[in-house]
PDB file of C-alpha atoms in Angstrom:
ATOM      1  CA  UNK A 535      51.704  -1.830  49.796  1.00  0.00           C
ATOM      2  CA  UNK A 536      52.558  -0.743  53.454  1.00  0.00           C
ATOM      3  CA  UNK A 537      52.446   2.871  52.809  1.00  0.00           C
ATOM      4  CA  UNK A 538      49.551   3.023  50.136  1.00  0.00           C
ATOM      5  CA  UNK A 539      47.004   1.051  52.790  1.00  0.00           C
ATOM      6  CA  UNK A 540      48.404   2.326  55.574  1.00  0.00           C
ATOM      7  CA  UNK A 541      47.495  -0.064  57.846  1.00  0.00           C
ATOM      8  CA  UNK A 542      47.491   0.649  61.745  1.00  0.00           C
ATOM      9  CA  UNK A 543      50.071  -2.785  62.798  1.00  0.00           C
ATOM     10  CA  UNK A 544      52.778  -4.672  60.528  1.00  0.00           C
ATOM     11  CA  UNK A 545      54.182  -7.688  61.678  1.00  0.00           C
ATOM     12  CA  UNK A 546      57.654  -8.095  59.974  1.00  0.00           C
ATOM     13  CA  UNK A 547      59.946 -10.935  60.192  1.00  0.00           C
ATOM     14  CA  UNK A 548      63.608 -11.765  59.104  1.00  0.00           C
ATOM     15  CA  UNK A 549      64.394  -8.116  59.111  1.00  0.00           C
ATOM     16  CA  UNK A 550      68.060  -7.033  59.104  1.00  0.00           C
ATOM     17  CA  UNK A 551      69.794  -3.597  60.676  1.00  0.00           C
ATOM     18  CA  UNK A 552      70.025  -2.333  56.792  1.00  0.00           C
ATOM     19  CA  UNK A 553      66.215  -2.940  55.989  1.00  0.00           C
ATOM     20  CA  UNK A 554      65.261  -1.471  59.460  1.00  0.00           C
ATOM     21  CA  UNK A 555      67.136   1.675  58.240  1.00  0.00           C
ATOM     22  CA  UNK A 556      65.610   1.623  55.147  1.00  0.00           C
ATOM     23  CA  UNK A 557      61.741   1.353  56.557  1.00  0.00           C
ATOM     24  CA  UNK A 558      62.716   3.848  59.207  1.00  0.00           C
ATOM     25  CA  UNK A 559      63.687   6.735  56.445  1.00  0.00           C
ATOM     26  CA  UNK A 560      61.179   9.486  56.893  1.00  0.00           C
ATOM     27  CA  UNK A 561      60.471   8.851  52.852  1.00  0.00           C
ATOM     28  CA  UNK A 562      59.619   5.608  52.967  1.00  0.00           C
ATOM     29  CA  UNK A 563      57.660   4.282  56.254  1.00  0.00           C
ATOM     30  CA  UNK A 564      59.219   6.529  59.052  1.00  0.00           C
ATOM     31  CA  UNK A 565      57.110   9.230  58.473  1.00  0.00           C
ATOM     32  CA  UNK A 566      54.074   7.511  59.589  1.00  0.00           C
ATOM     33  CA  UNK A 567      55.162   4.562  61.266  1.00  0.00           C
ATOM     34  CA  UNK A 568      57.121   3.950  64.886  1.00  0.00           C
ATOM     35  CA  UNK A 569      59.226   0.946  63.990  1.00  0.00           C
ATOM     36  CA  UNK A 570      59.473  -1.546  67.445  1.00  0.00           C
ATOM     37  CA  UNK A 571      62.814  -4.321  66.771  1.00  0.00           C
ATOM     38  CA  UNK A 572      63.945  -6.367  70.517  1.00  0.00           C
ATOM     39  CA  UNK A 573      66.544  -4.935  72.166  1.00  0.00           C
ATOM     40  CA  UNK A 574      68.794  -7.475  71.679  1.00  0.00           C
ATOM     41  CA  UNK A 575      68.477 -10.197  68.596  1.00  0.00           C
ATOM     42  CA  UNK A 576      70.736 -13.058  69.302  1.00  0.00           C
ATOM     43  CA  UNK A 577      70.887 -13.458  65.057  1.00  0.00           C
ATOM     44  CA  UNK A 578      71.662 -10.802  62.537  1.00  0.00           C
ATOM     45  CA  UNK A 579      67.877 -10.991  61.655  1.00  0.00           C
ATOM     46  CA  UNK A 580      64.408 -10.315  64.204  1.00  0.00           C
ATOM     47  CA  UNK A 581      60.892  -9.660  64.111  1.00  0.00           C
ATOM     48  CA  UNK A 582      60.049  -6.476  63.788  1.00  0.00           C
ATOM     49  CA  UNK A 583      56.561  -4.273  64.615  1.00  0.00           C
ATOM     50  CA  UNK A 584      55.367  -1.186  62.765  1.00  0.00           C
ATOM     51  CA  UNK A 585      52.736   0.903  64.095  1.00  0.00           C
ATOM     52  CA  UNK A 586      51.104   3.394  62.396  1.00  0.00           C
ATOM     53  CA  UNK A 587      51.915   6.731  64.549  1.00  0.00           C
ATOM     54  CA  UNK A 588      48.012   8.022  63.937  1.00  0.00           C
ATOM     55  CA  UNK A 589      46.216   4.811  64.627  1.00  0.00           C
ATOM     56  CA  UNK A 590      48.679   2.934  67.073  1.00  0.00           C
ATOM     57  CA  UNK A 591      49.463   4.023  70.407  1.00  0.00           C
ATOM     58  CA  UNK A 592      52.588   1.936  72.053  1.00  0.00           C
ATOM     59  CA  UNK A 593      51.492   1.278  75.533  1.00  0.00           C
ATOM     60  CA  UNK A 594      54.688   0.826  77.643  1.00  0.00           C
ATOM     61  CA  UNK A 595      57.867  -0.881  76.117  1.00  0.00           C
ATOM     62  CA  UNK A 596      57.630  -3.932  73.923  1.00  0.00           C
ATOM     63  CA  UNK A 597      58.511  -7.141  75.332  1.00  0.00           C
ATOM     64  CA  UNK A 598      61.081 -10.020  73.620  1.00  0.00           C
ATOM     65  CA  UNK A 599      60.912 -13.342  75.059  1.00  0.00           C
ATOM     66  CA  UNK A 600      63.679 -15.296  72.970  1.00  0.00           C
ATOM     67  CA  UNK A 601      63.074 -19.246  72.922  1.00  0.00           C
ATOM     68  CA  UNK A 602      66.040 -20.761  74.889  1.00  0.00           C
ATOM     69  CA  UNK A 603      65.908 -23.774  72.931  1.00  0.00           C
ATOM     70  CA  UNK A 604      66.269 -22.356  69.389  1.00  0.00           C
ATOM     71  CA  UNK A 605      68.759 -22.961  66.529  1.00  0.00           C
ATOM     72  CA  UNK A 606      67.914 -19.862  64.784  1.00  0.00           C
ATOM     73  CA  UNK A 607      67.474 -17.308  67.075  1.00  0.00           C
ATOM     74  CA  UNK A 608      64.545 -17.056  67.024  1.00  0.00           C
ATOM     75  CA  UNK A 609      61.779 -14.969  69.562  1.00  0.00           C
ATOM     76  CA  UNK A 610      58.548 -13.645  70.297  1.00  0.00           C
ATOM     77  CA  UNK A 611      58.293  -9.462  70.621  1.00  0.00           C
ATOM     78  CA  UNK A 612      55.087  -8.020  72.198  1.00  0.00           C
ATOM     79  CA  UNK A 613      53.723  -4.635  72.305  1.00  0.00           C
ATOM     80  CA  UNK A 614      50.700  -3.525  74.163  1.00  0.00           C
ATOM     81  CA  UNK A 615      48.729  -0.943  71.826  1.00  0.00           C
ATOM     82  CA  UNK A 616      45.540   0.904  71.416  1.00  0.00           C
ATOM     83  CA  UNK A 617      44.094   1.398  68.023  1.00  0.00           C
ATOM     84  CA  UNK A 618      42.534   4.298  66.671  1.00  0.00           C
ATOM     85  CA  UNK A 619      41.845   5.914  70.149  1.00  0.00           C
ATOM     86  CA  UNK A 620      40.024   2.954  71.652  1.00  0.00           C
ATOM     87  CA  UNK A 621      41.685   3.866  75.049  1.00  0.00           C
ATOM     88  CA  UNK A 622      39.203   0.826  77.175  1.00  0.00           C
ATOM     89  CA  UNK A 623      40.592  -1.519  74.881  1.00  0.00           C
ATOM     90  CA  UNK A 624      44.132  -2.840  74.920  1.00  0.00           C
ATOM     91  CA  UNK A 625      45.504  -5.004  72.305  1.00  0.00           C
ATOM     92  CA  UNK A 626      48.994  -6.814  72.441  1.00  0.00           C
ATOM     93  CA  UNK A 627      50.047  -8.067  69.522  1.00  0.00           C
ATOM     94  CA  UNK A 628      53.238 -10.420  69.599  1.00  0.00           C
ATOM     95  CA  UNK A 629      55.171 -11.054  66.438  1.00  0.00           C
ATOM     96  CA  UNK A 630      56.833 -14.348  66.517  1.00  0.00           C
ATOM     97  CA  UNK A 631      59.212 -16.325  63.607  1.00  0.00           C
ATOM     98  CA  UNK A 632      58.953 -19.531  65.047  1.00  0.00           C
ATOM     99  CA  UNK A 633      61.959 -22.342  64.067  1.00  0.00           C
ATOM    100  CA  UNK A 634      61.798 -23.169  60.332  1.00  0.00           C
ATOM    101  CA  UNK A 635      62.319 -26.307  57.898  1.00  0.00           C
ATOM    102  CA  UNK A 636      60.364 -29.893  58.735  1.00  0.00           C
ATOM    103  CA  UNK A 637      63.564 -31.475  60.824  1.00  0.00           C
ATOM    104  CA  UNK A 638      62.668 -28.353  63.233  1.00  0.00           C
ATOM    105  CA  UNK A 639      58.711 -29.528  64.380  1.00  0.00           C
ATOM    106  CA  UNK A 640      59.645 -30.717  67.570  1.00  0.00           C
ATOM    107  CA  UNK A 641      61.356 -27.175  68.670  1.00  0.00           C
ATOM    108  CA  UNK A 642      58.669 -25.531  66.650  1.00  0.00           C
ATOM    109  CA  UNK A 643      55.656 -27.217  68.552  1.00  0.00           C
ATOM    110  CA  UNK A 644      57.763 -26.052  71.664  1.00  0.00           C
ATOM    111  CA  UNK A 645      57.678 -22.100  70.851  1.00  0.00           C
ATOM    112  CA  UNK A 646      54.325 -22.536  69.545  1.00  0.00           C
ATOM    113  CA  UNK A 647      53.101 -23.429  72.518  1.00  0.00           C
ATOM    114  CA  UNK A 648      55.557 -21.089  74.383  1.00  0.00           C
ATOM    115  CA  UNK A 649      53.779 -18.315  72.485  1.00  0.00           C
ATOM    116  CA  UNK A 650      50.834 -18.970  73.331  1.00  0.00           C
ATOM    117  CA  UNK A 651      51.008 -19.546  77.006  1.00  0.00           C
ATOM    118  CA  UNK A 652      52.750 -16.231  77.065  1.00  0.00           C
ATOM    119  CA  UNK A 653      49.972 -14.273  74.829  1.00  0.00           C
ATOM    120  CA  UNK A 654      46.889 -15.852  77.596  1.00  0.00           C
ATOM    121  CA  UNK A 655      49.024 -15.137  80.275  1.00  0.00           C
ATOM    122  CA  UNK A 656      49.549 -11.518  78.715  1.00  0.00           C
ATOM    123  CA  UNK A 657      45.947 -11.167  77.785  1.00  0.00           C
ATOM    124  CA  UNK A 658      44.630 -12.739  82.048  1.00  0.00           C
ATOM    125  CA  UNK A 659      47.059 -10.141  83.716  1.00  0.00           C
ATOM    126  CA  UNK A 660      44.432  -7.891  82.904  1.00  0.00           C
ATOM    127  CA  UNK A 661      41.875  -9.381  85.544  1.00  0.00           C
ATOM    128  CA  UNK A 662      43.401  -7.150  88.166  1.00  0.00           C
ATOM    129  CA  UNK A 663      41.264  -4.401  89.838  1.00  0.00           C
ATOM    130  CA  UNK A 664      40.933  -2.316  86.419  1.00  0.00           C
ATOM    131  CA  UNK A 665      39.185  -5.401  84.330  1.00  0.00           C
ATOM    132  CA  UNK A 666      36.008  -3.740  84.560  1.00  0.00           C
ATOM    133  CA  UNK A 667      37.541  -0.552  82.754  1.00  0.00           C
ATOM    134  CA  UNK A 668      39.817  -1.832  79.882  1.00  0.00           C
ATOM    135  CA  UNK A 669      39.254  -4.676  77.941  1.00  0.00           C
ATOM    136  CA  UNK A 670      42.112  -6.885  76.658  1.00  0.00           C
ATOM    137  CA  UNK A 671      42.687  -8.792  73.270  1.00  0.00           C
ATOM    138  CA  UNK A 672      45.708 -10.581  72.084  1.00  0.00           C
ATOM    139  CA  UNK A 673      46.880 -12.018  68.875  1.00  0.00           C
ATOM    140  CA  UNK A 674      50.053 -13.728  67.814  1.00  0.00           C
ATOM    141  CA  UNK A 675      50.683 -13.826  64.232  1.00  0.00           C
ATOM    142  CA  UNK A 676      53.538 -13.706  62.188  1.00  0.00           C
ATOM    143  CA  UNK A 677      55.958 -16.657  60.229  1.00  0.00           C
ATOM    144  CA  UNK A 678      54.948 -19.653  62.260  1.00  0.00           C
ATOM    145  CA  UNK A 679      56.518 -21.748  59.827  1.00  0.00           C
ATOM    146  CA  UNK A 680      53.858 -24.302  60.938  1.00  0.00           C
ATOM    147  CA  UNK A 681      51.552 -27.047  59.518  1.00  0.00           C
ATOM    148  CA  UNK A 682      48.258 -28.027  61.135  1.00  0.00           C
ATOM    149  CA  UNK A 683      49.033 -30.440  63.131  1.00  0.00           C
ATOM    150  CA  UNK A 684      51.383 -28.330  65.083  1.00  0.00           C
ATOM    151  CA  UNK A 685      49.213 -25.518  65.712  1.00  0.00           C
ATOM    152  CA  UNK A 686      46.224 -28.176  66.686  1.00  0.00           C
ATOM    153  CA  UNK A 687      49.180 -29.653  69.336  1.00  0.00           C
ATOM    154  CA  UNK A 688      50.898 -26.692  70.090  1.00  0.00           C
ATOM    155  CA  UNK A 689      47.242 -25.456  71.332  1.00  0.00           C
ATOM    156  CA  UNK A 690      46.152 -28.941  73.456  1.00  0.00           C
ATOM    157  CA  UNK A 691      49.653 -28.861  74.972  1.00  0.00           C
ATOM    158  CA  UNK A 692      49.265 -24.798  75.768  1.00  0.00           C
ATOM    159  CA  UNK A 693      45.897 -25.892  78.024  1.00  0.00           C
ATOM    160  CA  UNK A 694      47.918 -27.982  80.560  1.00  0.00           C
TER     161      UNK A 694
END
């Protein structure tokens, strides 16, 4: 599906060295895509970004901020990009696998929030002197692993 739509960003999670090899293969993804993994996973499996090498422009290196708390390994990795051009108007995008299974909610909640204190803080650091010239948006998105409730509490507690 990734290579007949083509799209510009692919948010992959649970992605091991072999698979990463695999995408990065000029005949299957590699040709088009630049494929963005964290330096350094603490598991044997990590997000991973794809961004189409025509319509994504990597802005500066991405950025892995692994939650300290988890069982799993598990992070956040953020890349600043333009799309198609749009030079005035910065995206970062962070890819995040957030703690799995129902015993987990309480760490969950935790890099929920976590994520998205990181992804308003990434998205107000552009209210420095160039504001006025380049417009930010973020999005986090990927396998929260979540249920309602924890995104609804994960938000109020993200506000404080």
């Amino acid at each position: 599906q990734i290579s007949r739509l083509q799209p510009a960003v692919v948010l992959l999670q649970e992605i091991i060295p072999p698979q990463l090899e695999l995408l990065a293969a000029p005949q299957t993804l590699g040709q088009h895509y630049q494929i963005v993994a964290p330096d350094n996973p603490r598991q044997p499996y990590y997000c991973a970004t794809l961004l189409h090498k025509r319509h994504a422009k990597l802005l500066g290196p991405p950025r892995t901020f692994h939650f300290s708390t988890s069982q799993m390994g598990r992070h956040l990795l953020t890349v600043d990009v333009v799309i198609d051009g749009l030079e005035r108007a910065v995206m970062s995008v962070s890819n995040v696998h957030a703690e799995s299974t129902k015993s987990e909610k309480a760490e969950r909640v935790k890099q929920l929030t976590e994520a998205m204190v990181t992804i308003a803080d990434t998205a107000a650091s552009s209210s420095g002197s160039d504001a006025a010239a380049v417009s930010r948006s973020a999005c986090v998105a990927g396998d929260l692993n979540a249920r309602d409730d924890e995104i609804t509490t994960a938000r109020n507690r993200g506000k404080t």
